[in-house]
Amino acid sequence: MKRCKGIQKGPSGESIITEPIWLQKMLIGVAVGFVILFLIAPLLIVFGQALAKGWGAYWEAIREPDTLKAIQLTLLTAAISVPLNLIFGVVAAWLIAKFDFWGKNFLLTLIDLPFAISPIISGLIFVLLFGLQGLLGPWLSQYNIKIVFAVPGIILATIFVTFPFVARELIPVMQSLGNEEEEAAIVLGANGWQMFFKVTLPNIKWGLLYGVILCNARAMGEFGAVSVVSGHIRGQTNTIPLQVEILYNEYNFTAAFAVASLLALLALITLIVKHVVEWKSGRHHSSSVQINRFKEGISHEY
Amino acid sequence: MRKTQSILPGFGPALGYTLTYISLVLLIPLAMVFLKTLTMSWETFWRTVTDPRVLASYRLSFLASFLGASINGIFGLLLAWVLVRYRFPGQRIIDALLDLPFAMPTAVAGIALTTLYSANGWFGRYLENVGIKVAYTPLGVVVALTFIGLPFVVRTIQPVLQDLDKEYEEAAASLGASRWQTFSRVIFPALVPSWLTGFALAFARALGEYGSVVFISGNMPMRTEITPLLIRTKLEQFDYTGATAIALVMMIISFILLLIINLLQNWNRRRMASH
């Protein structure tokens, strides 16, 4: 489990390529201090404030009907947007990692776009498209369909901001695996689906899991884009982050942090999954390197 | 369209599906910004995007994002160095925690930082004593933007530093270079492309950030109002065209940054490949 990071001990003498111990300790101290100040303190204060009035008040805040409604809406939003972006991510990664075609780099840039755009703009574009003054607004209001300032708008904005995650995780994984295994499956007579479910999917499952977890964390936690398209109606168009904002602005700090702690927990779970996935795929990587060395050894012998 | 023939199936359907999905979810909604701006005359557009309040918001957004990215540039380099080269207790936990700003919803980060730095918060209490106000000042905006940009520099430098061949350092040292000379003339130049990439990523992310900033900034026009918030305010006043004009300016800046980041990443890749 221990990685061999740290000071390398080589025959050429470690003293000339490392720093004096006092300097090392000082650098570590400053770095750890920065992390405590900027990462650990914000994390601690969320749970500290949430439990400031005890577990009773904590449960009371979470069991509040408006909060439960917000949790429901957030779950619904994630349940629609994550599967859609999962399918898109797998298809787009397959296309980009396995084939060479004209305009591939441009396509990659397009997939990255939602990362580069302010969340507020991600919400604004749906208001411009579906709002009353928007392009389709008059037509929609004729049929009494409400998209913006209602639940469909929240879901659309969430799909927009989360759509790169799965594709972005899978593309490097699929590229590093190469095409040989899938080509072998096709040559041996497998059809496309058999090849995908028996060869591709087992190889990419850890990257896929992490992409989905990231996508889900962002879908449940998105604030800026959703706040633009939500009608901010309590118990109806509020997601968990919007409920946090309302409670906080009403100076109901304990309840705000109690609800926020749910999202902070989700963030911690995301980090743990990431760590596990990195460890698993690291092992996978090293074992495939071993296999390659093994193959090289064989080809040298013959 | 296709450059080389492959026996793998699914090129056509995958291409069709990807392009359709991207058009529906991304391109058509984004085109709205351009369509809406076209309904404005050039003069109205120019007056809207150069209004003093808007200019003040650009200034704050740029300066605070630049400061935040610079703080991350310095501490990100230090963190990457300490995590790759040294070993200390709690290292793995710190390494794992570094991605927290990616995973933590911005609204949660916003209220947590505001509570820490407000006048009676854990940090604010002591800073107030020495006369430094963080919450509800431009400094608060810098703190929030430092938080959300924190992982970028560390995560772009870490792999490069890990792959850096120690032979060059040994050569420099045996030729009589001091440790500092080795760092500044041998190690740092090799890290520059990834360091700049990380800086640009943190800067680009900070420019568009909304959730973590709105709580801590206090949102005073001309003073602590960032550009994304101004767009939001205009939308709430039903000034859709005004909001869209400012959004277009921000989008153009984001695209230019994306282009710069892509160029930096290519430079980075070439450096990595030549090593």
Coordinates of C-alpha atoms in Angstrom, one line a residue:
Chain A
M1 CA 0.0 0.0 0.0
K2 CA 2.8 2.4 0.8
R3 CA 3.9 4.3 -2.3
C4 CA 7.5 4.9 -2.7
K5 CA 7.2 8.7 -2.8
G6 CA 9.5 10.8 -0.7
I7 CA 13.2 11.1 -0.7
Q8 CA 14.8 8.7 -3.1
K9 CA 17.8 6.9 -1.7
G10 CA 20.2 6.3 -4.5
P11 CA 23.7 5.1 -4.6
S12 CA 24.8 8.6 -5.9
G13 CA 24.2 10.0 -2.4
E14 CA 20.9 11.5 -1.3
S15 CA 22.5 14.6 0.3
I16 CA 23.2 16.5 -2.9
I17 CA 19.7 16.2 -4.3
T18 CA 17.6 16.9 -1.3
E19 CA 17.1 19.7 1.1
P20 CA 18.3 20.1 4.7
I21 CA 15.8 18.6 7.2
W22 CA 15.0 22.0 8.8
L23 CA 13.9 23.3 5.4
Q24 CA 11.9 20.2 4.6
K25 CA 10.1 20.5 7.9
M26 CA 9.4 24.2 7.3
L27 CA 8.0 23.6 3.8
I28 CA 5.8 20.8 5.0
G29 CA 4.6 23.0 7.9
V30 CA 3.7 25.9 5.6
A31 CA 1.9 23.5 3.1
V32 CA 0.0 21.7 5.8
G33 CA -1.0 25.1 7.4
F34 CA -2.4 26.3 4.1
V35 CA -4.4 23.1 3.7
I36 CA -5.8 23.4 7.3
L37 CA -6.7 27.1 6.7
F38 CA -8.3 26.6 3.3
L39 CA -9.7 23.1 3.2
I40 CA -10.0 21.5 6.7
A41 CA -11.4 24.5 8.5
P42 CA -14.3 25.1 6.0
L43 CA -15.1 21.4 6.2
L44 CA -15.1 21.3 10.0
I45 CA -17.2 24.4 10.3
V46 CA -20.0 22.9 8.2
F47 CA -20.4 20.0 10.6
G48 CA -19.6 22.1 13.7
Q49 CA -22.4 24.6 12.9
A50 CA -24.8 21.9 11.8
L51 CA -24.5 20.2 15.2
A52 CA -24.1 23.4 17.2
K53 CA -27.5 22.9 18.8
G54 CA -27.2 19.1 19.1
W55 CA -28.5 16.1 17.1
G56 CA -32.1 16.9 17.9
A57 CA -32.0 20.3 16.1
Y58 CA -30.1 18.7 13.3
W59 CA -32.7 16.1 12.6
E60 CA -35.5 18.6 13.0
A61 CA -33.9 20.8 10.4
I62 CA -33.5 18.0 7.9
R63 CA -37.0 16.6 8.5
E64 CA -38.6 20.0 7.8
P65 CA -41.1 19.5 4.9
D66 CA -39.6 22.1 2.6
T67 CA -36.2 20.5 3.0
L68 CA -37.5 17.1 2.3
K69 CA -39.1 18.5 -0.8
A70 CA -35.8 20.0 -1.8
I71 CA -34.1 16.6 -1.3
Q72 CA -36.7 14.9 -3.5
L73 CA -36.3 17.4 -6.3
T74 CA -32.5 17.1 -6.1
L75 CA -32.8 13.3 -6.3
L76 CA -35.2 13.6 -9.3
T77 CA -32.8 16.0 -11.1
A78 CA -29.8 13.7 -10.6
A79 CA -31.9 10.6 -11.5
I80 CA -32.7 12.2 -14.9
S81 CA -29.5 14.1 -15.8
V82 CA -26.9 11.5 -14.7
P83 CA -28.1 8.6 -16.8
L84 CA -28.5 10.8 -19.9
N85 CA -24.9 12.1 -19.5
L86 CA -23.7 8.6 -18.7
I87 CA -24.9 7.3 -22.0
F88 CA -23.6 10.4 -23.8
G89 CA -20.2 10.1 -22.0
V90 CA -19.7 6.4 -23.0
V91 CA -20.7 7.0 -26.7
A92 CA -18.6 10.2 -27.0
A93 CA -15.6 8.5 -25.4
W94 CA -15.9 5.5 -27.7
L95 CA -16.0 7.8 -30.7
I96 CA -13.1 9.9 -29.6
A97 CA -10.8 7.2 -28.1
K98 CA -11.3 4.5 -30.8
F99 CA -11.5 6.4 -34.1
D100 CA -9.5 9.0 -35.9
F101 CA -11.6 11.5 -37.7
W102 CA -11.5 15.0 -39.0
G103 CA -12.5 17.6 -36.4
K104 CA -11.8 15.4 -33.3
N105 CA -9.9 18.1 -31.4
F106 CA -12.7 20.6 -32.1
L107 CA -15.2 18.1 -30.7
L108 CA -13.1 17.7 -27.6
T109 CA -13.1 21.4 -27.1
L110 CA -16.9 21.5 -27.4
I111 CA -17.3 18.8 -24.8
D112 CA -15.1 21.0 -22.4
L113 CA -17.1 24.1 -23.0
P114 CA -19.5 23.8 -20.0
F115 CA -16.4 23.8 -17.8
A116 CA -15.3 27.1 -19.2
I117 CA -18.6 28.9 -19.0
S118 CA -19.8 30.7 -15.9
P119 CA -22.7 28.8 -14.2
I120 CA -24.8 32.0 -14.3
I121 CA -24.5 32.0 -18.1
S122 CA -25.4 28.3 -18.2
G123 CA -28.7 29.3 -16.5
L124 CA -29.1 32.4 -18.6
I125 CA -29.1 30.5 -21.9
F126 CA -32.2 28.5 -20.9
V127 CA -34.0 31.6 -19.8
L128 CA -33.3 33.1 -23.2
L129 CA -34.5 29.9 -24.9
F130 CA -37.6 29.1 -22.9
G131 CA -38.4 32.2 -20.9
L132 CA -41.5 34.3 -21.6
Q133 CA -39.4 36.9 -23.5
G134 CA -37.4 34.0 -25.0
L135 CA -37.3 32.4 -28.4
L136 CA -39.8 29.6 -27.7
G137 CA -41.5 31.4 -24.8
P138 CA -44.6 32.7 -26.6
W139 CA -45.2 29.3 -28.3
L140 CA -44.8 27.4 -25.0
S141 CA -47.1 29.7 -23.1
Q142 CA -49.8 29.1 -25.7
Y143 CA -49.8 25.4 -24.7
N144 CA -49.3 26.3 -21.1
I145 CA -46.0 24.6 -20.8
K146 CA -43.6 26.0 -18.2
I147 CA -40.0 25.1 -18.5
V148 CA -38.0 28.0 -17.0
F149 CA -38.7 28.9 -13.4
A150 CA -40.0 25.3 -13.0
V151 CA -38.7 21.8 -12.6
P152 CA -37.9 21.1 -16.3
G153 CA -35.6 24.2 -16.4
I154 CA -33.7 22.9 -13.4
I155 CA -33.2 19.6 -15.0
L156 CA -32.1 21.1 -18.3
A157 CA -29.6 23.4 -16.7
T158 CA -28.2 20.5 -14.7
I159 CA -27.8 18.4 -17.8
F160 CA -25.8 21.3 -19.4
V161 CA -23.4 21.8 -16.5
T162 CA -22.7 18.1 -15.9
F163 CA -22.4 16.8 -19.4
P164 CA -18.6 16.8 -19.8
F165 CA -17.9 14.7 -16.6
V166 CA -18.3 11.1 -17.7
A167 CA -16.8 11.7 -21.2
R168 CA -13.8 13.5 -19.7
E169 CA -13.1 10.7 -17.3
L170 CA -13.5 7.9 -19.9
I171 CA -11.6 9.4 -22.9
P172 CA -8.1 9.0 -21.3
V173 CA -8.9 5.6 -19.9
M174 CA -10.1 4.2 -23.2
Q175 CA -7.2 5.8 -25.1
S176 CA -4.7 4.2 -22.8
L177 CA -6.2 0.8 -23.2
G178 CA -5.8 0.8 -27.0
N179 CA -7.9 -1.1 -29.5
E180 CA -6.4 -4.6 -29.6
E181 CA -8.7 -6.3 -27.1
E182 CA -11.9 -5.1 -28.9
E183 CA -10.4 -5.9 -32.3
A184 CA -9.7 -9.4 -31.1
A185 CA -13.3 -9.8 -29.9
I186 CA -14.6 -8.7 -33.3
V187 CA -12.2 -10.9 -35.2
L188 CA -13.3 -13.8 -33.0
G189 CA -16.9 -13.2 -34.1
A190 CA -18.4 -11.1 -31.3
N191 CA -21.1 -8.6 -32.3
G192 CA -20.8 -5.0 -31.2
W193 CA -22.9 -5.4 -28.0
Q194 CA -21.0 -8.5 -26.9
M195 CA -17.7 -6.7 -27.5
F196 CA -18.9 -3.7 -25.5
F197 CA -20.3 -5.6 -22.5
K198 CA -17.7 -8.4 -22.3
V199 CA -14.5 -6.5 -23.2
T200 CA -14.9 -2.7 -23.1
L201 CA -17.1 -2.3 -20.0
P202 CA -15.0 -4.5 -17.6
N203 CA -11.9 -2.5 -18.7
I204 CA -13.4 0.9 -18.1
K205 CA -15.6 0.2 -15.1
W206 CA -13.5 2.1 -12.5
G207 CA -13.1 5.2 -14.6
L208 CA -16.8 5.0 -15.5
L209 CA -17.8 4.7 -11.8
Y210 CA -15.7 7.8 -10.9
G211 CA -17.1 9.8 -13.8
V212 CA -20.6 9.0 -12.7
I213 CA -19.9 9.9 -9.1
L214 CA -18.4 13.2 -10.1
C215 CA -21.3 13.9 -12.4
N216 CA -23.7 13.1 -9.7
A217 CA -21.9 15.2 -7.1
R218 CA -22.1 18.2 -9.4
A219 CA -25.7 17.5 -10.4
M220 CA -26.8 17.5 -6.8
G221 CA -24.6 20.4 -5.8
E222 CA -25.0 22.8 -8.7
F223 CA -26.0 26.2 -7.5
G224 CA -25.4 29.1 -9.9
A225 CA -27.1 27.7 -13.0
V226 CA -30.0 26.2 -11.1
S227 CA -30.6 29.4 -9.1
V228 CA -31.1 31.3 -12.4
V229 CA -33.7 29.0 -13.8
S230 CA -35.4 28.1 -10.5
G231 CA -38.5 29.9 -9.5
H232 CA -37.3 29.9 -5.9
I233 CA -40.7 28.6 -4.7
R234 CA -40.3 26.9 -1.4
G235 CA -41.2 23.3 -1.5
Q236 CA -41.6 23.3 -5.2
T237 CA -38.6 24.5 -7.3
N238 CA -35.9 24.4 -4.6
T239 CA -33.0 22.0 -4.8
I240 CA -30.8 21.3 -1.8
P241 CA -28.2 24.1 -2.5
L242 CA -31.0 26.6 -3.1
Q243 CA -32.7 25.5 0.2
V244 CA -29.3 26.1 1.9
E245 CA -29.2 29.7 0.5
I246 CA -32.8 30.5 1.6
L247 CA -32.2 29.2 5.1
Y248 CA -28.9 31.0 5.4
N249 CA -30.4 34.3 4.2
E250 CA -33.1 33.9 6.8
Y251 CA -30.3 33.8 9.4
N252 CA -31.4 30.2 10.2
F253 CA -27.8 29.2 10.4
T254 CA -28.1 25.8 12.2
A255 CA -30.7 24.6 9.6
A256 CA -28.7 26.0 6.7
F257 CA -25.5 24.1 7.8
A258 CA -27.5 21.0 8.7
V259 CA -28.8 20.8 5.1
A260 CA -25.3 21.9 3.8
S261 CA -23.8 19.0 5.7
L262 CA -25.7 16.5 3.5
L263 CA -23.9 18.0 0.5
A264 CA -20.5 18.1 2.4
L265 CA -21.0 14.4 3.2
L266 CA -21.6 13.7 -0.5
A267 CA -18.4 15.6 -1.3
L268 CA -16.5 13.4 1.2
I269 CA -17.9 10.2 -0.3
T270 CA -16.9 11.5 -3.7
L271 CA -13.3 12.0 -2.6
I272 CA -13.2 8.5 -1.0
V273 CA -14.5 6.9 -4.1
K274 CA -11.9 8.8 -6.2
H275 CA -9.2 7.5 -3.9
V276 CA -10.4 3.9 -4.1
V277 CA -10.8 4.1 -7.9
E278 CA -7.3 5.5 -8.3
W279 CA -5.9 2.7 -6.2
K280 CA -7.8 0.0 -8.1
S281 CA -7.0 1.4 -11.5
G282 CA -3.4 2.0 -10.4
R283 CA -3.2 -1.7 -9.6
H284 CA -4.8 -2.5 -12.9
H285 CA -2.3 -0.3 -14.7
S286 CA 0.7 -1.9 -13.1
S287 CA -0.6 -5.4 -13.8
S288 CA -1.1 -4.6 -17.4
V289 CA 2.4 -3.2 -17.5
Q290 CA 3.6 -6.5 -16.1
I291 CA 1.7 -8.4 -18.8
N292 CA 3.3 -6.2 -21.5
R293 CA 6.8 -6.9 -20.0
F294 CA 5.9 -10.6 -20.0
K295 CA 4.9 -10.4 -23.7
E296 CA 8.1 -8.6 -24.5
G297 CA 10.1 -11.2 -22.7
I298 CA 8.4 -13.9 -24.8
S299 CA 9.0 -12.2 -28.1
H300 CA 12.6 -11.7 -27.2
E301 CA 13.1 -15.4 -26.5
Y302 CA 11.7 -16.5 -29.8
Chain B
M1 CA -14.7 12.2 -42.4
R2 CA -12.9 9.1 -41.1
K3 CA -9.1 9.1 -41.5
T4 CA -8.2 5.5 -41.0
Q5 CA -10.3 2.4 -41.4
S6 CA -10.9 0.4 -38.2
I7 CA -12.7 -2.9 -37.8
L8 CA -14.4 -1.6 -34.6
P9 CA -18.1 -1.0 -35.0
G10 CA -20.2 2.0 -34.1
F11 CA -18.4 4.9 -35.7
G12 CA -21.5 6.2 -37.6
P13 CA -24.1 5.8 -34.8
A14 CA -21.7 7.2 -32.2
L15 CA -20.8 10.2 -34.4
G16 CA -24.5 10.9 -35.1
Y17 CA -25.6 10.5 -31.5
T18 CA -22.7 12.7 -30.1
L19 CA -23.3 15.5 -32.6
T20 CA -27.1 15.4 -32.0
Y21 CA -26.7 15.5 -28.2
I22 CA -24.1 18.2 -28.3
S23 CA -26.3 20.3 -30.6
L24 CA -29.4 20.0 -28.5
V25 CA -27.8 20.4 -25.1
L26 CA -25.0 22.7 -25.8
L27 CA -24.9 24.5 -29.2
I28 CA -28.6 25.6 -29.6
P29 CA -28.8 27.0 -26.0
L30 CA -25.4 28.7 -26.4
A31 CA -26.4 30.2 -29.8
M32 CA -29.1 32.1 -27.9
V33 CA -26.5 34.4 -26.4
F34 CA -25.4 35.5 -29.9
L35 CA -29.0 35.7 -31.3
K36 CA -30.1 37.8 -28.4
T37 CA -27.1 40.2 -28.7
L38 CA -27.8 40.6 -32.4
T39 CA -31.1 42.3 -31.5
M40 CA -29.2 45.1 -29.9
S41 CA -27.7 48.0 -31.8
W42 CA -23.9 48.4 -31.5
E43 CA -24.2 51.6 -29.5
T44 CA -26.6 50.1 -26.9
F45 CA -24.3 47.0 -26.7
W46 CA -21.2 49.2 -26.1
R47 CA -23.0 51.4 -23.6
T48 CA -24.2 48.4 -21.6
V49 CA -20.8 46.6 -21.5
T50 CA -18.9 49.7 -20.6
D51 CA -21.2 51.1 -18.0
P52 CA -19.2 52.2 -14.9
R53 CA -20.9 49.6 -12.7
V54 CA -20.1 46.9 -15.2
L55 CA -16.5 48.1 -15.6
A56 CA -16.1 48.0 -11.8
S57 CA -17.3 44.4 -11.8
Y58 CA -14.8 43.4 -14.5
R59 CA -12.0 45.0 -12.5
L60 CA -13.0 43.1 -9.3
S61 CA -13.5 39.8 -11.1
F62 CA -10.1 40.1 -12.9
L63 CA -8.1 41.3 -10.0
A64 CA -9.6 38.9 -7.5
S65 CA -9.3 35.9 -9.9
F66 CA -5.7 36.9 -10.6
L67 CA -4.8 37.2 -6.9
G68 CA -6.5 33.9 -6.1
A69 CA -4.8 32.1 -9.0
S70 CA -1.4 33.6 -7.9
I71 CA -1.9 32.4 -4.3
N72 CA -2.6 29.0 -5.7
G73 CA 0.4 29.3 -8.0
I74 CA 2.7 29.7 -5.0
F75 CA 1.0 27.3 -2.6
G76 CA 0.1 24.8 -5.3
L77 CA 3.8 24.5 -6.3
L78 CA 4.8 24.1 -2.7
L79 CA 2.1 21.5 -2.0
A80 CA 3.0 19.5 -5.1
W81 CA 6.7 19.6 -4.1
V82 CA 6.0 18.5 -0.5
L83 CA 3.6 15.7 -1.6
V84 CA 5.9 14.3 -4.3
R85 CA 9.3 14.7 -2.7
Y86 CA 8.8 14.3 1.1
R87 CA 7.0 11.9 3.4
F88 CA 5.1 12.9 6.5
P89 CA 2.2 11.8 8.6
G90 CA -1.2 12.5 7.2
Q91 CA 0.2 12.9 3.7
R92 CA -2.4 10.6 2.0
I93 CA -5.3 12.3 3.7
I94 CA -4.0 15.8 2.6
D95 CA -3.5 14.4 -0.9
A96 CA -7.0 13.1 -1.0
L97 CA -8.5 16.3 0.5
L98 CA -7.0 18.5 -2.2
D99 CA -9.9 17.7 -4.5
L100 CA -12.4 18.9 -2.0
P101 CA -13.1 22.2 -3.9
F102 CA -14.0 20.1 -7.0
A103 CA -16.4 18.0 -5.0
M104 CA -17.9 20.5 -2.5
P105 CA -20.9 22.4 -3.8
T106 CA -20.1 26.1 -4.2
A107 CA -23.0 27.3 -2.0
V108 CA -21.7 25.1 0.9
A109 CA -18.2 26.5 0.5
G110 CA -19.6 30.0 0.3
I111 CA -21.5 29.8 3.6
A112 CA -18.6 28.0 5.3
L113 CA -16.0 30.6 4.3
T114 CA -18.3 33.4 5.2
T115 CA -18.9 32.0 8.7
L116 CA -15.1 31.5 9.2
Y117 CA -14.2 35.0 8.2
S118 CA -17.1 37.0 9.5
A119 CA -16.5 39.4 12.5
N120 CA -17.2 36.7 15.1
G121 CA -16.0 33.7 13.1
W122 CA -13.0 31.4 13.9
F123 CA -10.6 33.4 11.8
G124 CA -12.5 36.7 11.4
R125 CA -12.4 37.4 15.2
Y126 CA -8.6 37.5 15.2
L127 CA -8.2 39.3 11.9
E128 CA -10.6 41.9 13.0
N129 CA -8.4 42.6 16.1
V130 CA -5.5 43.5 13.8
G131 CA -7.8 45.6 11.6
I132 CA -8.2 43.2 8.7
K133 CA -11.8 42.7 7.4
V134 CA -12.3 39.8 5.1
A135 CA -16.0 39.0 4.9
Y136 CA -18.0 41.5 2.8
T137 CA -14.9 43.1 1.3
P138 CA -12.9 42.4 -1.9
L139 CA -10.5 40.4 0.2
G140 CA -13.4 38.0 0.9
V141 CA -13.8 37.5 -2.9
V142 CA -10.1 36.6 -3.1
V143 CA -10.5 34.0 -0.3
A144 CA -13.4 32.3 -2.0
L145 CA -11.7 32.3 -5.4
T146 CA -8.5 30.9 -3.8
F147 CA -10.6 28.0 -2.3
I148 CA -12.3 27.0 -5.6
G149 CA -9.1 27.2 -7.6
L150 CA -6.9 25.3 -5.1
P151 CA -6.7 21.9 -6.8
F152 CA -5.7 23.1 -10.3
V153 CA -2.0 24.0 -9.9
V154 CA -1.2 21.1 -7.5
R155 CA -2.9 18.5 -9.8
T156 CA -1.3 19.8 -13.0
I157 CA 2.3 19.9 -11.5
Q158 CA 2.2 16.7 -9.5
P159 CA 2.5 14.2 -12.4
V160 CA 5.2 16.2 -14.1
L161 CA 7.2 16.4 -10.9
Q162 CA 6.8 12.7 -10.3
D163 CA 8.1 11.9 -13.8
L164 CA 11.0 14.3 -13.5
D165 CA 14.3 12.4 -14.0
K166 CA 16.5 12.9 -11.0
E167 CA 19.6 12.5 -13.2
Y168 CA 19.6 16.2 -14.2
E169 CA 19.5 17.3 -10.5
E170 CA 22.4 15.0 -9.7
A171 CA 24.3 16.3 -12.7
A172 CA 23.7 19.9 -11.6
A173 CA 24.6 19.1 -8.0
S174 CA 27.8 17.3 -8.9
L175 CA 28.8 20.2 -11.2
G176 CA 28.7 22.4 -8.1
A177 CA 25.3 24.0 -8.2
S178 CA 23.7 24.8 -4.9
R179 CA 20.3 23.2 -4.2
W180 CA 18.6 26.6 -4.9
Q181 CA 20.4 26.9 -8.2
T182 CA 19.4 23.4 -9.1
F183 CA 15.8 24.2 -8.3
S184 CA 15.6 27.5 -10.1
R185 CA 17.6 26.6 -13.2
V186 CA 16.9 22.8 -13.6
I187 CA 13.7 21.8 -11.9
F188 CA 11.5 24.9 -12.2
P189 CA 12.0 25.4 -15.9
A190 CA 10.8 21.9 -16.5
L191 CA 7.7 22.6 -14.4
V192 CA 6.8 26.0 -16.1
P193 CA 4.4 24.7 -18.8
S194 CA 2.3 22.7 -16.3
W195 CA 2.6 25.5 -13.7
L196 CA 1.2 28.0 -16.2
T197 CA -1.5 25.6 -17.3
G198 CA -2.6 25.2 -13.7
F199 CA -2.6 28.9 -13.1
A200 CA -4.7 29.6 -16.3
L201 CA -7.2 26.9 -15.3
A202 CA -7.5 28.3 -11.8
F203 CA -7.9 31.8 -13.2
A204 CA -10.6 30.7 -15.8
R205 CA -12.5 28.9 -13.1
A206 CA -12.4 31.9 -10.8
L207 CA -13.6 34.4 -13.4
G208 CA -17.0 32.6 -13.8
E209 CA -17.4 31.5 -10.2
Y210 CA -20.7 32.5 -8.5
G211 CA -21.8 30.3 -5.6
S212 CA -18.9 30.6 -3.2
V213 CA -18.5 34.4 -3.8
V214 CA -22.0 35.7 -3.4
F215 CA -22.2 34.9 0.3
I216 CA -18.8 36.3 1.3
S217 CA -18.7 39.3 -0.9
G218 CA -21.6 41.3 0.4
N219 CA -22.5 42.2 -3.2
M220 CA -22.2 46.0 -3.0
P221 CA -22.4 47.6 -6.5
M222 CA -19.1 49.3 -7.6
R223 CA -17.3 47.6 -4.7
T224 CA -17.8 43.9 -4.1
E225 CA -20.0 43.0 -7.1
I226 CA -18.5 40.3 -9.4
T227 CA -19.5 40.2 -13.1
P228 CA -21.5 36.9 -12.9
L229 CA -23.5 38.4 -10.0
L230 CA -24.2 41.5 -12.1
I231 CA -25.6 39.3 -14.9
R232 CA -27.8 37.7 -12.3
T233 CA -29.0 41.1 -11.0
K234 CA -29.9 42.3 -14.5
L235 CA -31.9 39.1 -15.1
E236 CA -33.9 39.6 -11.9
Q237 CA -34.7 43.1 -13.1
F238 CA -35.9 41.5 -16.4
D239 CA -33.1 43.3 -18.3
Y240 CA -32.5 40.3 -20.5
T241 CA -30.6 42.1 -23.2
G242 CA -28.3 43.8 -20.7
A243 CA -27.6 40.5 -19.0
T244 CA -26.9 38.8 -22.3
A245 CA -24.5 41.6 -23.5
I246 CA -22.4 41.2 -20.4
A247 CA -22.6 37.4 -20.7
L248 CA -21.3 37.6 -24.3
V249 CA -18.2 39.6 -23.1
M250 CA -17.6 37.0 -20.5
M251 CA -18.0 34.2 -22.9
I252 CA -15.5 35.7 -25.4
I253 CA -13.0 36.0 -22.6
S254 CA -13.6 32.4 -21.5
F255 CA -13.1 31.2 -25.1
I256 CA -9.8 33.1 -25.4
L257 CA -8.7 31.6 -22.0
L258 CA -9.7 28.1 -23.2
L259 CA -7.6 28.6 -26.3
I260 CA -4.6 29.7 -24.3
I261 CA -5.1 26.7 -21.9
N262 CA -5.1 24.3 -24.9
L263 CA -1.9 25.8 -26.3
L264 CA -0.3 25.5 -22.9
Q265 CA -1.4 21.9 -22.6
N266 CA 0.1 21.1 -26.0
W267 CA 3.4 22.7 -24.9
N268 CA 3.2 20.7 -21.7
R269 CA 2.6 17.4 -23.6
R270 CA 5.5 18.1 -26.0
R271 CA 7.8 18.8 -23.0
M272 CA 6.6 15.5 -21.3
A273 CA 7.1 13.6 -24.5
S274 CA 10.7 14.9 -25.0
H275 CA 11.7 13.8 -21.6

